[in-house]
PDB file of C-alpha atoms in Angstrom:
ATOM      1  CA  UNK A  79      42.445 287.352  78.160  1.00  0.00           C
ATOM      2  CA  UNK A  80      44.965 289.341  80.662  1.00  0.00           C
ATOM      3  CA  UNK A  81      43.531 292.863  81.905  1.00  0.00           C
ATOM      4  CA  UNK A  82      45.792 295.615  81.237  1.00  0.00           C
ATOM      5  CA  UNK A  83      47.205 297.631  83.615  1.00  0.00           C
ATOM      6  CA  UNK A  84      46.032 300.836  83.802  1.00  0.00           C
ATOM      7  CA  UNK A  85      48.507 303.044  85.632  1.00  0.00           C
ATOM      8  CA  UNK A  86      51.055 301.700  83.114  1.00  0.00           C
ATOM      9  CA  UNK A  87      48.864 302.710  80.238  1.00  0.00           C
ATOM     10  CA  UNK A  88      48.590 306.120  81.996  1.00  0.00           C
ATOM     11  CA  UNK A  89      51.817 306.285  82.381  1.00  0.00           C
ATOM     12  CA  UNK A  90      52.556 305.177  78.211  1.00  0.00           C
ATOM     13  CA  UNK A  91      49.717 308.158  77.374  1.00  0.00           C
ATOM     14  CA  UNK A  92      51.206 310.232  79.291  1.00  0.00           C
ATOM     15  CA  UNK A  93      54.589 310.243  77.562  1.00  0.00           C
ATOM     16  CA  UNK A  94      53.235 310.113  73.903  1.00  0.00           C
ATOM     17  CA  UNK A  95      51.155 313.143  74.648  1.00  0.00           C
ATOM     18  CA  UNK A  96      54.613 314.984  76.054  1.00  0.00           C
ATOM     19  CA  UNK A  97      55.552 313.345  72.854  1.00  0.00           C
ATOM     20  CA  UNK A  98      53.734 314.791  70.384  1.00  0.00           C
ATOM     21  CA  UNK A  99      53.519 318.581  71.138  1.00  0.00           C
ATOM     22  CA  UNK A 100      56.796 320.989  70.774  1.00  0.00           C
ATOM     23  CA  UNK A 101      55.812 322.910  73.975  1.00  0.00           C
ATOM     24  CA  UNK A 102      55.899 321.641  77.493  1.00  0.00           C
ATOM     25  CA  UNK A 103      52.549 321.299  79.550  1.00  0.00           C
ATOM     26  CA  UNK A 104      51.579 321.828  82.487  1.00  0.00           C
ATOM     27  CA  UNK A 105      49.509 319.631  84.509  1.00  0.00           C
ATOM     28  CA  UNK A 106      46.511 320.986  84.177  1.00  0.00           C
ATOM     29  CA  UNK A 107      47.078 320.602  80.393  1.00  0.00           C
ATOM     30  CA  UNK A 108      48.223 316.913  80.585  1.00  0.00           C
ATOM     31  CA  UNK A 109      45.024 315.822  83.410  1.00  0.00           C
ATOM     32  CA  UNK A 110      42.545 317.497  80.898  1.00  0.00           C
ATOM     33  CA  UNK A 111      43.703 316.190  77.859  1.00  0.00           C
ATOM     34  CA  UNK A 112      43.823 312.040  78.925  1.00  0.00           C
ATOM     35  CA  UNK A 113      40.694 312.628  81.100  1.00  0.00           C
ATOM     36  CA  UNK A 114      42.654 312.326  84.245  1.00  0.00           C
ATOM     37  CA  UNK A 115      42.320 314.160  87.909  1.00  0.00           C
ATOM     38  CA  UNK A 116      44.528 316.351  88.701  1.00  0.00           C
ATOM     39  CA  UNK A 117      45.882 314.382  91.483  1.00  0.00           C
ATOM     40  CA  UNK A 118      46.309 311.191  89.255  1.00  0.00           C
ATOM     41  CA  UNK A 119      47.487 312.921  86.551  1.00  0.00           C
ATOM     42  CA  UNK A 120      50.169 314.457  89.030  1.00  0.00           C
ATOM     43  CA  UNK A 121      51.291 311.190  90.775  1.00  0.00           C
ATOM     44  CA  UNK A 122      51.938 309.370  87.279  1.00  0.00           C
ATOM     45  CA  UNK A 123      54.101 312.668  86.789  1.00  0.00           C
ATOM     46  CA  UNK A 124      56.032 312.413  90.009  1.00  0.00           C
ATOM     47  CA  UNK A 125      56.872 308.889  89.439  1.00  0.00           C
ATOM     48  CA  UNK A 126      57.789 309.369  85.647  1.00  0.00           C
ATOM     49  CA  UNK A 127      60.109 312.134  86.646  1.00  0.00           C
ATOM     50  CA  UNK A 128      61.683 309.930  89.610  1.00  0.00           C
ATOM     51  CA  UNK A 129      62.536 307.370  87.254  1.00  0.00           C
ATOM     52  CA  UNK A 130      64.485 310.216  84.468  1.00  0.00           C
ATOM     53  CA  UNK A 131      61.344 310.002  82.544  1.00  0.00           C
ATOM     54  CA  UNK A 132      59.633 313.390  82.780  1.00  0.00           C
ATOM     55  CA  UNK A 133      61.254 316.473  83.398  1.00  0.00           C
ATOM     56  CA  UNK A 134      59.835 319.764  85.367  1.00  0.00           C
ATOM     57  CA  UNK A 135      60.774 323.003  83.825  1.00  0.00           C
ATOM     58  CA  UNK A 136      61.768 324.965  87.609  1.00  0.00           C
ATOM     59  CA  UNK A 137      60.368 328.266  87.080  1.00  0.00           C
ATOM     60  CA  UNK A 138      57.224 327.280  84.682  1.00  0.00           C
ATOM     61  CA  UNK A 139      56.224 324.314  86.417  1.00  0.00           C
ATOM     62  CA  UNK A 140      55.865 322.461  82.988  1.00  0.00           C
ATOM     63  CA  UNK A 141      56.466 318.868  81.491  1.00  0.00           C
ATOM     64  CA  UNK A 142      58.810 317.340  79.252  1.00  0.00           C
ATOM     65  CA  UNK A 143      59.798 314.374  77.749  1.00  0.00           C
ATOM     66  CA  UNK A 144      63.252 313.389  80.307  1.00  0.00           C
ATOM     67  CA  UNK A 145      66.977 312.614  78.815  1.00  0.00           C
ATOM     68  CA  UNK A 146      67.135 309.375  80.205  1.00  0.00           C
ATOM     69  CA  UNK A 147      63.820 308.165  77.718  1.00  0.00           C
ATOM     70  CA  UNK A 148      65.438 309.678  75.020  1.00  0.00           C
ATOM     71  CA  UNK A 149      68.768 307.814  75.510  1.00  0.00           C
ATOM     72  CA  UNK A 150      66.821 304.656  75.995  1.00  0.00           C
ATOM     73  CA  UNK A 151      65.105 305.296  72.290  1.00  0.00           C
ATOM     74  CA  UNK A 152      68.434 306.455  71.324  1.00  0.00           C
ATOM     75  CA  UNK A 153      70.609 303.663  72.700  1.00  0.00           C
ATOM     76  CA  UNK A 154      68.191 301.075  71.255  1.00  0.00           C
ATOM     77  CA  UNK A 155      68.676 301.738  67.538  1.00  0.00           C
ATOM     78  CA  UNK A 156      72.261 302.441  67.990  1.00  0.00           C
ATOM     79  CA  UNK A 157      72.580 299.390  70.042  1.00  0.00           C
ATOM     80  CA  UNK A 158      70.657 297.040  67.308  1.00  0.00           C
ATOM     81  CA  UNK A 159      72.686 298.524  64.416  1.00  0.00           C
ATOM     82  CA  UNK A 160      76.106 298.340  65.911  1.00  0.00           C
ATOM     83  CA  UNK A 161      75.270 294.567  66.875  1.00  0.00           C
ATOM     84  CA  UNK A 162      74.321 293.691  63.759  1.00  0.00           C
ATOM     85  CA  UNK A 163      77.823 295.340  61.965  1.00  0.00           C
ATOM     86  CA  UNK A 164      79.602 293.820  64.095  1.00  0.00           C
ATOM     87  CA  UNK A 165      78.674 289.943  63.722  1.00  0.00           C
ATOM     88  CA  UNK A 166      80.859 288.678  61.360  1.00  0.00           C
ATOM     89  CA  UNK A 167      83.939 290.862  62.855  1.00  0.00           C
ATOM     90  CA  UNK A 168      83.555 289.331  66.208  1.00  0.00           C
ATOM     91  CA  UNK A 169      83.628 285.823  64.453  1.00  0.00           C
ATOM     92  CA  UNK A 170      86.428 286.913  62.740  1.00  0.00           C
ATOM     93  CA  UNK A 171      87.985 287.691  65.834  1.00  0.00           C
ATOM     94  CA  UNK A 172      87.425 285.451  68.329  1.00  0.00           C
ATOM     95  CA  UNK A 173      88.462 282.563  65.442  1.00  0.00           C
ATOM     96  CA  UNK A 174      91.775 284.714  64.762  1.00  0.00           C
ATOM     97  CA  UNK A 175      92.787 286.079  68.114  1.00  0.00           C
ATOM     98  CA  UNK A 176      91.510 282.250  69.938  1.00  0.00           C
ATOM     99  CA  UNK A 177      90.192 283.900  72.695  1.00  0.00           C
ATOM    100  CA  UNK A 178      86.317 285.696  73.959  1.00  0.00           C
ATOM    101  CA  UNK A 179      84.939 288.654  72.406  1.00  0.00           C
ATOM    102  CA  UNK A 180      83.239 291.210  73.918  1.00  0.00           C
ATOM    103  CA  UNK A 181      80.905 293.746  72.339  1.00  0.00           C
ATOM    104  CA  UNK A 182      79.974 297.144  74.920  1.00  0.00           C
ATOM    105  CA  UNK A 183      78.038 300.151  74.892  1.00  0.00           C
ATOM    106  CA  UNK A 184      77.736 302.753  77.993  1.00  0.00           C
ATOM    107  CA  UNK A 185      74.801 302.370  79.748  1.00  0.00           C
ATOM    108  CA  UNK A 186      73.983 303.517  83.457  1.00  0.00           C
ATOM    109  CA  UNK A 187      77.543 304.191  84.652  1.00  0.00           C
ATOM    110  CA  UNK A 188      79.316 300.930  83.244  1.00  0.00           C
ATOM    111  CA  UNK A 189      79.961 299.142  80.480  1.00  0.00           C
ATOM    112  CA  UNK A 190      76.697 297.171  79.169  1.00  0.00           C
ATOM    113  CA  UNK A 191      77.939 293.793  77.083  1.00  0.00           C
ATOM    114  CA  UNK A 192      75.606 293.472  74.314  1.00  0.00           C
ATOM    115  CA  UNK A 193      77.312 290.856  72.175  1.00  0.00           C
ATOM    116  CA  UNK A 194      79.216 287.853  73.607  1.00  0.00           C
ATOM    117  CA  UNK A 195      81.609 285.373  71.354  1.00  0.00           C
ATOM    118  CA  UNK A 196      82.330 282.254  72.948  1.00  0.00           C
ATOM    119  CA  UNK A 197      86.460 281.630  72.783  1.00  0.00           C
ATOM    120  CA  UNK A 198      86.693 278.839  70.143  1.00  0.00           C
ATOM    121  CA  UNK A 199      88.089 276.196  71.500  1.00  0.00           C
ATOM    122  CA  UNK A 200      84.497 274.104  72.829  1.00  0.00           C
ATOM    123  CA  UNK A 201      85.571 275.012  76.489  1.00  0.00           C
ATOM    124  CA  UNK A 202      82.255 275.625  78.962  1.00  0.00           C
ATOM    125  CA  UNK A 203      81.528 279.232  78.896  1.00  0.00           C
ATOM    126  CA  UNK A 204      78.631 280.966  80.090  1.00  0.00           C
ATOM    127  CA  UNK A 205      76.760 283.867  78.166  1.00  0.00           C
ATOM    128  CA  UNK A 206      77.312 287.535  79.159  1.00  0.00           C
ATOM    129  CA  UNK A 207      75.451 289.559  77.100  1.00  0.00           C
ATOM    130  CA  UNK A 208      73.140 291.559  79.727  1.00  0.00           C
ATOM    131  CA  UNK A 209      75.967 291.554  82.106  1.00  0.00           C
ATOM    132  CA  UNK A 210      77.751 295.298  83.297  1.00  0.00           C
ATOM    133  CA  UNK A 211      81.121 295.666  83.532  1.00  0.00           C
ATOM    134  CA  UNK A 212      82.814 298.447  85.496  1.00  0.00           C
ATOM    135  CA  UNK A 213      84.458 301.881  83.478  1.00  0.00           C
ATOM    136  CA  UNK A 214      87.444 302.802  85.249  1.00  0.00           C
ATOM    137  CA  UNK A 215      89.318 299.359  85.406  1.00  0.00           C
ATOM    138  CA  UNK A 216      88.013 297.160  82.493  1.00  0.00           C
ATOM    139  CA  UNK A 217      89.611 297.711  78.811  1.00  0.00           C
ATOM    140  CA  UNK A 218      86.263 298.466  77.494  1.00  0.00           C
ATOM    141  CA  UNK A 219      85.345 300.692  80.092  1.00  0.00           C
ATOM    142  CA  UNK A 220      88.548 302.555  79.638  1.00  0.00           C
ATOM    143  CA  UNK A 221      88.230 302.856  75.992  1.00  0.00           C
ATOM    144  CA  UNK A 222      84.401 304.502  76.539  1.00  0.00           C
ATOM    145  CA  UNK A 223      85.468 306.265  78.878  1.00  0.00           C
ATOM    146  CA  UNK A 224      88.629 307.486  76.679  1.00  0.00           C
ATOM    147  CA  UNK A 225      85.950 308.595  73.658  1.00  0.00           C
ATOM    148  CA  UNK A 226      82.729 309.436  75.090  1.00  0.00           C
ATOM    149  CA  UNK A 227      82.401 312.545  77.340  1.00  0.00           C
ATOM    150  CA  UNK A 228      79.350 311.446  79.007  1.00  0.00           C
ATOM    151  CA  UNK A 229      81.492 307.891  80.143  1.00  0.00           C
ATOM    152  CA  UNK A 230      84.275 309.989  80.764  1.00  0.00           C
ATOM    153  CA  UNK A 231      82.340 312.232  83.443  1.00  0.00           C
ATOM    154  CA  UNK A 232      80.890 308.994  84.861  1.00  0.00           C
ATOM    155  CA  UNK A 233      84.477 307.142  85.559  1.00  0.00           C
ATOM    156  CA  UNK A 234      85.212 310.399  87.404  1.00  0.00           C
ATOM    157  CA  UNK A 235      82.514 310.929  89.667  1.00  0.00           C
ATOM    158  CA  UNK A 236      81.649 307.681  90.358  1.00  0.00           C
ATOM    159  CA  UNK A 237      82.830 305.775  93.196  1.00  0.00           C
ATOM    160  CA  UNK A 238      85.640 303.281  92.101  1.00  0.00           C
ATOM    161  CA  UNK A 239      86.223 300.017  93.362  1.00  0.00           C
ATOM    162  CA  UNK A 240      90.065 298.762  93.964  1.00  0.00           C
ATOM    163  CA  UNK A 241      89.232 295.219  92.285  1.00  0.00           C
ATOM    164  CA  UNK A 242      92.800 294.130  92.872  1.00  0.00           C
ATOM    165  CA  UNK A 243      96.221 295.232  93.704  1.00  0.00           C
ATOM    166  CA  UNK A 244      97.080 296.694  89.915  1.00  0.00           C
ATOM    167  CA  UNK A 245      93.112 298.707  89.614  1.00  0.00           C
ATOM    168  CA  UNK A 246      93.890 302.292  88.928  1.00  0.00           C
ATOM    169  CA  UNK A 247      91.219 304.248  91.120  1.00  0.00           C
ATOM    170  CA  UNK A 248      93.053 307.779  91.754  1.00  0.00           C
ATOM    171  CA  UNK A 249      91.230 310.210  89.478  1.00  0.00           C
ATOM    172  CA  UNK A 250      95.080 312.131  88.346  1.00  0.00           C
ATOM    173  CA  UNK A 251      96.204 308.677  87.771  1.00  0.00           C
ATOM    174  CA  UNK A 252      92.463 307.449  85.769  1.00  0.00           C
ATOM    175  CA  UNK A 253      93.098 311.036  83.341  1.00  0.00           C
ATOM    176  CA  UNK A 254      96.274 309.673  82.323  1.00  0.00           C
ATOM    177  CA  UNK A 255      95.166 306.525  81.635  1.00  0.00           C
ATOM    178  CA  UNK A 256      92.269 307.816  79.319  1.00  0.00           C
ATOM    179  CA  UNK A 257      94.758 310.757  77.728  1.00  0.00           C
ATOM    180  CA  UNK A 258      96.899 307.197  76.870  1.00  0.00           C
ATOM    181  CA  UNK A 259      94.049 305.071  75.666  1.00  0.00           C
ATOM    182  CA  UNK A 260      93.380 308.219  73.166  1.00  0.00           C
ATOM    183  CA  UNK A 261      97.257 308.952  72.055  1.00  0.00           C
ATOM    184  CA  UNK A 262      97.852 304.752  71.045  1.00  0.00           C
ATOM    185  CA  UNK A 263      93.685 303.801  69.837  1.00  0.00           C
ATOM    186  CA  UNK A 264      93.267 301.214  72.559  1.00  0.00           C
ATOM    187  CA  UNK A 265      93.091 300.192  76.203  1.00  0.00           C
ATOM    188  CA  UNK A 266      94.461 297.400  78.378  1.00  0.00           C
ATOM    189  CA  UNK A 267      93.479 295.450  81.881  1.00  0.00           C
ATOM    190  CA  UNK A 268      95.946 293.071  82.464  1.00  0.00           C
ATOM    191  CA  UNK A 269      94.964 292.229  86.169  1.00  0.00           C
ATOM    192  CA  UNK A 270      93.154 295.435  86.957  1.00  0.00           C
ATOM    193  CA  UNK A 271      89.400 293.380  87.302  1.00  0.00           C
ATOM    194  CA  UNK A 272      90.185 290.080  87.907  1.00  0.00           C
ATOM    195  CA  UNK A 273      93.243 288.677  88.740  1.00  0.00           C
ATOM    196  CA  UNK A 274      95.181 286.349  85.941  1.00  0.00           C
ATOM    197  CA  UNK A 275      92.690 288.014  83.390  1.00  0.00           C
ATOM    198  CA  UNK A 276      93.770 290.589  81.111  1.00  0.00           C
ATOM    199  CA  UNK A 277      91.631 292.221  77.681  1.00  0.00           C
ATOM    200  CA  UNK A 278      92.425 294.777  75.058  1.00  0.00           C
ATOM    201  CA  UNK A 279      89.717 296.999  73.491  1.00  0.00           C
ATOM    202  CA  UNK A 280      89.260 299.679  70.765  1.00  0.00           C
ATOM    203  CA  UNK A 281      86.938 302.399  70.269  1.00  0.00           C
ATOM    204  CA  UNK A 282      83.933 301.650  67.127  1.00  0.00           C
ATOM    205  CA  UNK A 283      82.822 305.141  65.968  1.00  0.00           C
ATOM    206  CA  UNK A 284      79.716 306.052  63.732  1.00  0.00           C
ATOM    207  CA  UNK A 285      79.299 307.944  60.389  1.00  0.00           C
ATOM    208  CA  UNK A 286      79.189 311.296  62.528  1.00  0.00           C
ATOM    209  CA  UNK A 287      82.957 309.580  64.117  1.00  0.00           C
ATOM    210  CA  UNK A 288      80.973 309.456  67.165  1.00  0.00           C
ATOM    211  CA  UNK A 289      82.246 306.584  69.720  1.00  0.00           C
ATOM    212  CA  UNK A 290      79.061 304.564  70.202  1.00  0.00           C
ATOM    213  CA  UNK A 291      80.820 301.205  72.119  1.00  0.00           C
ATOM    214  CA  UNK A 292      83.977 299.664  72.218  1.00  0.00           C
ATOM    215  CA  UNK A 293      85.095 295.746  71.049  1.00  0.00           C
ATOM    216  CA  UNK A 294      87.480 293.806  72.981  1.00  0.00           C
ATOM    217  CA  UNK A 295      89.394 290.627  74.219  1.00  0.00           C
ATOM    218  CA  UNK A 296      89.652 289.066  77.308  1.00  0.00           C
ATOM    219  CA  UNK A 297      91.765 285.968  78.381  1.00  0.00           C
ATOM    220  CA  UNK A 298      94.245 284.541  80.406  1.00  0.00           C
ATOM    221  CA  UNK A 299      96.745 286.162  80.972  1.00  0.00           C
ATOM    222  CA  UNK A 300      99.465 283.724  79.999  1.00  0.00           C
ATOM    223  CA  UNK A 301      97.899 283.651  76.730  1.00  0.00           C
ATOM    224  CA  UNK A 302      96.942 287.358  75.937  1.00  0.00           C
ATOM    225  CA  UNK A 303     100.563 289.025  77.436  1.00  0.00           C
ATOM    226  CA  UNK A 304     103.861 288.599  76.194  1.00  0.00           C
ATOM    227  CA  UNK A 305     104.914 289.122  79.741  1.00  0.00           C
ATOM    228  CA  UNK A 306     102.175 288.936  82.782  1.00  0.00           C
ATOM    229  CA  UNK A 307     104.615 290.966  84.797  1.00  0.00           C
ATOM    230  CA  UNK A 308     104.300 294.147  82.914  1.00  0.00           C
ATOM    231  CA  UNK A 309     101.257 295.191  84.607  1.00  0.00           C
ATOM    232  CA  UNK A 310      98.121 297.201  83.764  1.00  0.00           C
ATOM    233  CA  UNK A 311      98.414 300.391  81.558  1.00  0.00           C
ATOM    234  CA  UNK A 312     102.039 301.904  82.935  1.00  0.00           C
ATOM    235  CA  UNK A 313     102.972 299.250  80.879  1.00  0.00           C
ATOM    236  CA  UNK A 314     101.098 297.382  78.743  1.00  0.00           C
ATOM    237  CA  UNK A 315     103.494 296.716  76.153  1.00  0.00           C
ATOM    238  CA  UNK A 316     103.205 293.361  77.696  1.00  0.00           C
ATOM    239  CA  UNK A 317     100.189 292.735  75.506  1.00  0.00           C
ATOM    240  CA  UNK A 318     101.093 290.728  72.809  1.00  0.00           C
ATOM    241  CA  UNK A 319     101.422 293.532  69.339  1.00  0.00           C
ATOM    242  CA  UNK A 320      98.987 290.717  67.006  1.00  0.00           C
ATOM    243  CA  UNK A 321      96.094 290.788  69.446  1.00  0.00           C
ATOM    244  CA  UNK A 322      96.258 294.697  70.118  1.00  0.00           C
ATOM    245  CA  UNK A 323      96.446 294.814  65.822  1.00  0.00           C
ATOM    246  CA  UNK A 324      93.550 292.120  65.585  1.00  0.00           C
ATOM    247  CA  UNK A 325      91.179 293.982  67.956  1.00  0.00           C
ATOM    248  CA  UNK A 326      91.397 297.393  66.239  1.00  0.00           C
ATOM    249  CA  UNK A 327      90.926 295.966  62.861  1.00  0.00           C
ATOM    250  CA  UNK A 328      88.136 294.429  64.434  1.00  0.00           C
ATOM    251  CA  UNK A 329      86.850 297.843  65.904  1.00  0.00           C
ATOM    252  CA  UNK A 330      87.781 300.096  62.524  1.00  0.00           C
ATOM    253  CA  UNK A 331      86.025 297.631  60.345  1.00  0.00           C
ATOM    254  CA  UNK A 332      82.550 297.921  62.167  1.00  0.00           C
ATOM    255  CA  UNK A 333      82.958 301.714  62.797  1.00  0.00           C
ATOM    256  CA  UNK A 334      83.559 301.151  58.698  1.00  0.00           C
ATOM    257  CA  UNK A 335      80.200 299.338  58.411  1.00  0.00           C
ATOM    258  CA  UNK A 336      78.270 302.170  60.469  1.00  0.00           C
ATOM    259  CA  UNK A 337      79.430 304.629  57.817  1.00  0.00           C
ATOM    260  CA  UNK A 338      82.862 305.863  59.543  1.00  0.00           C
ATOM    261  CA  UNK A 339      85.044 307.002  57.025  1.00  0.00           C
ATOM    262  CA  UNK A 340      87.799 308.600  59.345  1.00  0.00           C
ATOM    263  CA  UNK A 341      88.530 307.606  63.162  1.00  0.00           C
TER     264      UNK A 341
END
């Protein structure tokens, strides 16, 4: 039978006990109540906080539970319920639109694909779910980062990445785009990733009309534009109007499923 291993299980006590209390503790506290010395007690600490875990109150000294554990616990549930709404509408439109689905949720400064639907028409395709996609220049990343404050601040202050010659990286320029995504319900990357591929994507909001991810399209750009010369999102009327009306009845129908009566 495999051993445990017992910093981890430390580590797991550690963070139930922060758990369970309303106060923070300090580490005397938190070494005396798992049986732990002080200096163990404090490493396990140092390395919990590191990782977002555990969080030092500056002028007490004290412990608490960190925001990134919370957003894990957090984006978890939200994650497994918006997946599961959103099955049979990603079906529904990869068969109707002819072309991949994408399902995203914001997770450590990008876009985090969580659901994947194959383009129906039997060509080799490989699996993305797991796979991060960047905020400022992707059509889900723009939509998150049109919706969600937290995404929004990220696209800002993060270091942007000129993928090709159409990627939008100025910050003035990256406002307007979100300030656009927000005035028409959708976003567009026609060439701003990768070149000759272009996606739409709408916002999916909760019961509290809270953006929790964003549901796309992404294909050639042949097929997905009326006209591949119109660019990115100066002028993305090139889209084609049924696949930008097919992916936000895609994205109201699941926000409809999560309990969103208005959005």
């Amino acid at each position: 039978m495999a051993r445990n291993i017992q910093s981890l299980e430390r580590a797991a006590a550690m963070l139930r006990l922060l758990a369970g209390g309303e106060r923070r503790l300090g580490l005397s506290d938190i070494a005396a109540a798992l049986g732990l010395a002080k200096g163990t007690a404090h490493g396990i600490l140092r390395t919990l906080q590191a990782e977002g875990f555990v969080e030092q109150d500056s002028a007490s000294g004290r412990y608490q539970l960190g925001a990134e554990l919370l957003r894990l616990g957090n984006s978890y549930l939200d994650v497994h319920e918006l997946r599961a709404r959103a099955l049979v509408w990603t079906d529904d439109l990869a068969r109707s639109s002819g072309e991949a689905v994408y399902l995203g949720v914001l997770h450590q400064g990008g876009v985090l694909i969580v659901h994947h639907v194959f383009r129906p028409d039997d060509s080799r395709q490989v699996l993305e779910v797991g796979a991060m996609q960047p905020l400022h220049s992707t059509a889900l990343g723009k939509v998150l980062s049109a919706y969600d404050p937290v995404a929004h601040s990220e696209a800002l202050e993060a270091e942007r990445k000129d993928f090709t010659a159409r990627t939008v990286c100025d910050p003035v320029d990256l406002e307007a785009v979100f300030d656009l995504t927000r005035a028409r319900g959708y976003a567009a990357d026609i060439e701003e990733t990768w070149e000759g591929v272009a996606s739409v994507a709408a916002p999916i909001h909760d019961r509290h009309r809270m953006p929790v991810g964003a549901v796309g399209i992404t294909g050639a750009v042949e097929r997905v534009c009326r006209d591949p010369e119109a660019g990115g999102d100066a002028g993305s009327g090139g889209l084609r109007p049924e696949l930008i009306a097919a992916v936000r009845d895609c994205a109201r129908a699941v926000s409809r499923d999560l309990g969103a009566s208005r959005f």
